[in-house]
């Protein structure tokens, strides 16, 4: 299985070279994230792809993760602050159009989603959208490995700084998690040649028959 080989190859790169990732590969990673699973299928986060050097330098201020500004690209997974009725209606409308259904064919789904999300607090919505964003993060890591692009998932950043610089609150969003993309600097990254360490499969997984 080629996927297993690629996952054995990948690691969280600490040092990046100056080589840039082609836009074709970046677009493939973006499409993979767009195709990934999300609860109820409503994609409650947005993906920011940042290459601007000045913006990335500002985003990396105070962080121990220099990969924020030394990599080729930076991905910011920005979760929704609120799952609004308007968003649900618009998304269900899009579902009906893409599936060539009559208007109102998915009203039961729409009403169910509105009934579920309407009573929830902003905090509950934020936690839920963050969980969905992490599913997207996992897919991005796998897609990058398939393309032999190095990646570093990161929580070591200042969410408020990201929110302010990217004007996320004005868009009803917040920074959930980030990931850099690029190519490893094998000569200067101490982890590049290190053995991948994982638990033995029979200790990690439990099969109940």
CSV table of C-alpha atoms in Angstrom, one decimal:
chain,number,residue,atom,x,y,z
A,1,UNK,CA,0.0,0.0,0.0
A,2,UNK,CA,1.7,3.2,-1.2
A,3,UNK,CA,-0.1,5.3,1.4
A,4,UNK,CA,1.6,3.5,4.2
A,5,UNK,CA,5.0,4.1,2.6
A,6,UNK,CA,4.2,7.8,2.2
A,7,UNK,CA,3.1,8.0,5.9
A,8,UNK,CA,6.3,6.4,7.0
A,9,UNK,CA,8.2,9.0,4.9
A,10,UNK,CA,6.4,12.0,6.4
A,11,UNK,CA,7.3,13.7,9.7
A,12,UNK,CA,6.7,17.2,11.2
A,13,UNK,CA,9.4,19.1,9.4
A,14,UNK,CA,11.3,21.5,11.7
A,15,UNK,CA,13.5,23.2,9.0
A,16,UNK,CA,12.5,24.0,5.5
A,17,UNK,CA,14.6,24.7,2.4
A,18,UNK,CA,14.0,27.6,0.0
A,19,UNK,CA,12.3,25.4,-2.6
A,20,UNK,CA,8.7,26.4,-3.2
A,21,UNK,CA,5.8,24.0,-3.6
A,22,UNK,CA,4.1,24.2,-7.1
A,23,UNK,CA,0.7,25.7,-7.2
A,24,UNK,CA,-0.5,22.5,-8.8
A,25,UNK,CA,0.4,20.5,-5.7
A,26,UNK,CA,-1.1,23.2,-3.4
A,27,UNK,CA,-4.3,23.1,-5.4
A,28,UNK,CA,-4.5,19.3,-5.1
A,29,UNK,CA,-4.0,19.6,-1.3
A,30,UNK,CA,-6.8,22.2,-1.1
A,31,UNK,CA,-9.1,20.0,-3.2
A,32,UNK,CA,-8.4,17.1,-0.9
A,33,UNK,CA,-9.4,19.1,2.2
A,34,UNK,CA,-12.5,20.3,0.4
A,35,UNK,CA,-13.4,16.7,-0.3
A,36,UNK,CA,-12.8,15.5,3.2
A,37,UNK,CA,-15.5,14.4,5.7
A,38,UNK,CA,-17.3,16.8,8.0
A,39,UNK,CA,-20.1,16.2,10.3
A,40,UNK,CA,-23.5,16.7,8.6
A,41,UNK,CA,-21.4,17.5,5.5
A,42,UNK,CA,-21.6,21.3,6.1
A,43,UNK,CA,-17.9,22.2,6.2
A,44,UNK,CA,-18.0,24.6,9.2
A,45,UNK,CA,-14.5,26.1,8.5
A,46,UNK,CA,-12.6,27.9,5.8
A,47,UNK,CA,-9.0,27.3,4.6
A,48,UNK,CA,-6.6,30.2,4.2
A,49,UNK,CA,-3.5,29.7,2.1
A,50,UNK,CA,-0.9,32.3,2.8
A,51,UNK,CA,2.3,32.9,0.9
A,52,UNK,CA,2.8,36.7,1.6
A,53,UNK,CA,6.2,37.0,3.4
A,54,UNK,CA,5.3,40.1,5.4
A,55,UNK,CA,2.0,38.7,6.6
A,56,UNK,CA,3.6,35.4,7.6
A,57,UNK,CA,6.4,37.2,9.5
A,58,UNK,CA,3.7,39.1,11.5
A,59,UNK,CA,1.8,35.8,12.1
A,60,UNK,CA,4.9,34.2,13.4
A,61,UNK,CA,5.8,36.9,16.0
A,62,UNK,CA,6.3,35.4,19.4
A,63,UNK,CA,5.9,31.8,18.2
A,64,UNK,CA,8.6,29.1,18.6
A,65,UNK,CA,7.4,27.7,15.3
A,66,UNK,CA,9.6,29.4,12.7
A,67,UNK,CA,7.9,27.1,10.1
A,68,UNK,CA,5.1,29.7,10.1
A,69,UNK,CA,7.3,32.0,8.0
A,70,UNK,CA,10.2,29.8,6.7
A,71,UNK,CA,8.1,27.3,4.7
A,72,UNK,CA,6.7,27.6,1.2
A,73,UNK,CA,3.0,28.0,2.2
A,74,UNK,CA,1.0,28.4,5.4
A,75,UNK,CA,-2.5,26.9,5.8
A,76,UNK,CA,-4.8,28.3,8.3
A,77,UNK,CA,-7.9,26.3,9.2
A,78,UNK,CA,-10.4,28.9,10.4
A,79,UNK,CA,-13.5,27.5,12.2
A,80,UNK,CA,-16.9,29.1,12.3
A,81,UNK,CA,-17.9,31.0,15.5
A,82,UNK,CA,-21.6,30.3,14.9
A,83,UNK,CA,-23.5,27.8,12.7
A,84,UNK,CA,-26.3,30.2,11.6
A,85,UNK,CA,-29.7,29.3,10.1
A,86,UNK,CA,-28.8,31.4,7.1
A,87,UNK,CA,-25.7,29.3,6.5
A,88,UNK,CA,-27.6,26.0,6.8
A,89,UNK,CA,-30.3,27.2,4.4
A,90,UNK,CA,-27.7,28.3,1.8
A,91,UNK,CA,-25.8,25.1,2.1
A,92,UNK,CA,-28.9,22.9,1.8
A,93,UNK,CA,-29.9,25.0,-1.3
A,94,UNK,CA,-26.5,24.3,-2.8
A,95,UNK,CA,-26.9,20.5,-2.0
A,96,UNK,CA,-30.2,20.5,-3.8
A,97,UNK,CA,-28.8,22.3,-6.9
A,98,UNK,CA,-25.7,20.1,-7.1
A,99,UNK,CA,-27.8,16.9,-6.8
A,100,UNK,CA,-30.3,18.2,-9.3
A,101,UNK,CA,-33.1,18.0,-6.7
A,102,UNK,CA,-36.3,20.0,-6.6
A,103,UNK,CA,-36.3,23.1,-4.4
A,104,UNK,CA,-37.3,22.0,-0.9
A,105,UNK,CA,-36.5,18.4,-1.4
A,106,UNK,CA,-34.1,18.5,1.5
A,107,UNK,CA,-36.2,20.6,3.8
A,108,UNK,CA,-36.3,17.8,6.4
A,109,UNK,CA,-32.5,17.9,6.6
A,110,UNK,CA,-32.5,21.7,6.8
A,111,UNK,CA,-35.1,21.7,9.6
A,112,UNK,CA,-33.2,19.0,11.5
A,113,UNK,CA,-29.9,20.9,11.3
A,114,UNK,CA,-31.5,24.2,12.3
A,115,UNK,CA,-33.2,22.5,15.2
A,116,UNK,CA,-29.9,21.0,16.3
A,117,UNK,CA,-27.7,24.0,16.0
A,118,UNK,CA,-30.0,26.9,16.9
A,119,UNK,CA,-30.0,26.2,20.7
A,120,UNK,CA,-26.2,25.8,20.9
A,121,UNK,CA,-24.0,28.5,22.4
A,122,UNK,CA,-21.1,30.1,20.6
A,123,UNK,CA,-18.7,28.1,22.7
A,124,UNK,CA,-20.4,24.9,21.6
A,125,UNK,CA,-20.3,25.9,18.0
A,126,UNK,CA,-16.6,26.8,18.2
A,127,UNK,CA,-15.6,23.5,19.8
A,128,UNK,CA,-17.6,21.6,17.1
A,129,UNK,CA,-16.2,23.6,14.2
A,130,UNK,CA,-12.6,23.1,15.6
A,131,UNK,CA,-13.1,19.3,15.6
A,132,UNK,CA,-14.2,19.5,12.0
A,133,UNK,CA,-11.2,21.6,11.1
A,134,UNK,CA,-8.9,18.9,12.6
A,135,UNK,CA,-10.4,16.3,10.2
A,136,UNK,CA,-9.4,18.6,7.4
A,137,UNK,CA,-6.0,19.0,8.9
A,138,UNK,CA,-5.5,15.2,8.9
A,139,UNK,CA,-6.6,15.0,5.2
A,140,UNK,CA,-4.1,17.8,4.3
A,141,UNK,CA,-1.3,15.9,6.0
A,142,UNK,CA,-2.1,12.7,4.1
A,143,UNK,CA,-2.5,14.6,0.8
A,144,UNK,CA,0.8,16.3,1.3
A,145,UNK,CA,2.6,13.0,2.0
A,146,UNK,CA,1.1,11.5,-1.2
A,147,UNK,CA,2.6,14.4,-3.1
A,148,UNK,CA,5.9,14.1,-1.3
A,149,UNK,CA,5.4,17.6,0.2
A,150,UNK,CA,6.6,18.1,3.7
A,151,UNK,CA,4.2,19.5,6.3
A,152,UNK,CA,4.1,20.6,9.9
A,153,UNK,CA,0.8,20.8,11.9
A,154,UNK,CA,1.0,23.4,14.6
A,155,UNK,CA,-0.9,24.5,17.7
A,156,UNK,CA,2.0,26.7,18.9
A,157,UNK,CA,0.7,30.0,17.6
A,158,UNK,CA,-1.2,33.0,18.9
A,159,UNK,CA,-4.8,32.5,17.8
A,160,UNK,CA,-5.8,36.1,18.7
A,161,UNK,CA,-2.9,37.4,16.6
A,162,UNK,CA,-4.0,35.3,13.6
A,163,UNK,CA,-7.6,36.4,14.2
A,164,UNK,CA,-6.6,40.1,14.2
A,165,UNK,CA,-4.2,40.0,11.2
A,166,UNK,CA,-6.6,38.0,9.0
A,167,UNK,CA,-9.7,39.9,10.3
A,168,UNK,CA,-11.3,36.5,11.1
A,169,UNK,CA,-13.9,37.7,13.7
A,170,UNK,CA,-15.4,40.1,11.1
A,171,UNK,CA,-16.0,37.0,8.9
A,172,UNK,CA,-17.4,35.0,11.8
A,173,UNK,CA,-14.3,32.9,12.0
A,174,UNK,CA,-11.4,32.1,14.3
A,175,UNK,CA,-8.1,30.4,13.9
A,176,UNK,CA,-8.4,26.7,14.8
A,177,UNK,CA,-5.1,25.1,13.7
A,178,UNK,CA,-2.4,25.8,11.2
A,179,UNK,CA,-0.1,23.8,9.0
A,180,UNK,CA,3.0,24.7,7.0
A,181,UNK,CA,4.0,23.2,3.6
A,182,UNK,CA,7.3,23.0,1.9
A,183,UNK,CA,10.4,20.8,1.5
A,184,UNK,CA,12.6,19.6,4.3
A,185,UNK,CA,16.1,21.0,4.8
A,186,UNK,CA,17.6,17.6,5.4
A,187,UNK,CA,21.0,18.9,6.2
A,188,UNK,CA,19.8,21.2,9.0
A,189,UNK,CA,16.7,19.4,10.3
A,190,UNK,CA,17.7,17.0,13.1
A,191,UNK,CA,14.5,15.0,12.6
A,192,UNK,CA,14.9,14.4,8.9
A,193,UNK,CA,17.0,11.3,9.3
A,194,UNK,CA,15.5,10.2,12.6
A,195,UNK,CA,13.7,6.8,12.9
A,196,UNK,CA,10.0,7.3,13.1
A,197,UNK,CA,8.8,6.2,16.5
A,198,UNK,CA,5.3,4.7,17.0
A,199,UNK,CA,3.8,2.2,19.3
A,200,UNK,CA,3.7,-1.5,18.1
A,201,UNK,CA,0.4,-2.1,16.3
A,202,UNK,CA,-0.8,-4.7,18.7
A,203,UNK,CA,-0.3,-2.3,21.6
A,204,UNK,CA,-1.8,0.7,19.8
A,205,UNK,CA,-4.9,-1.1,18.4
A,206,UNK,CA,-7.4,-3.4,20.1
A,207,UNK,CA,-9.5,-5.7,18.0
A,208,UNK,CA,-12.8,-6.9,19.6
A,209,UNK,CA,-14.2,-9.9,17.8
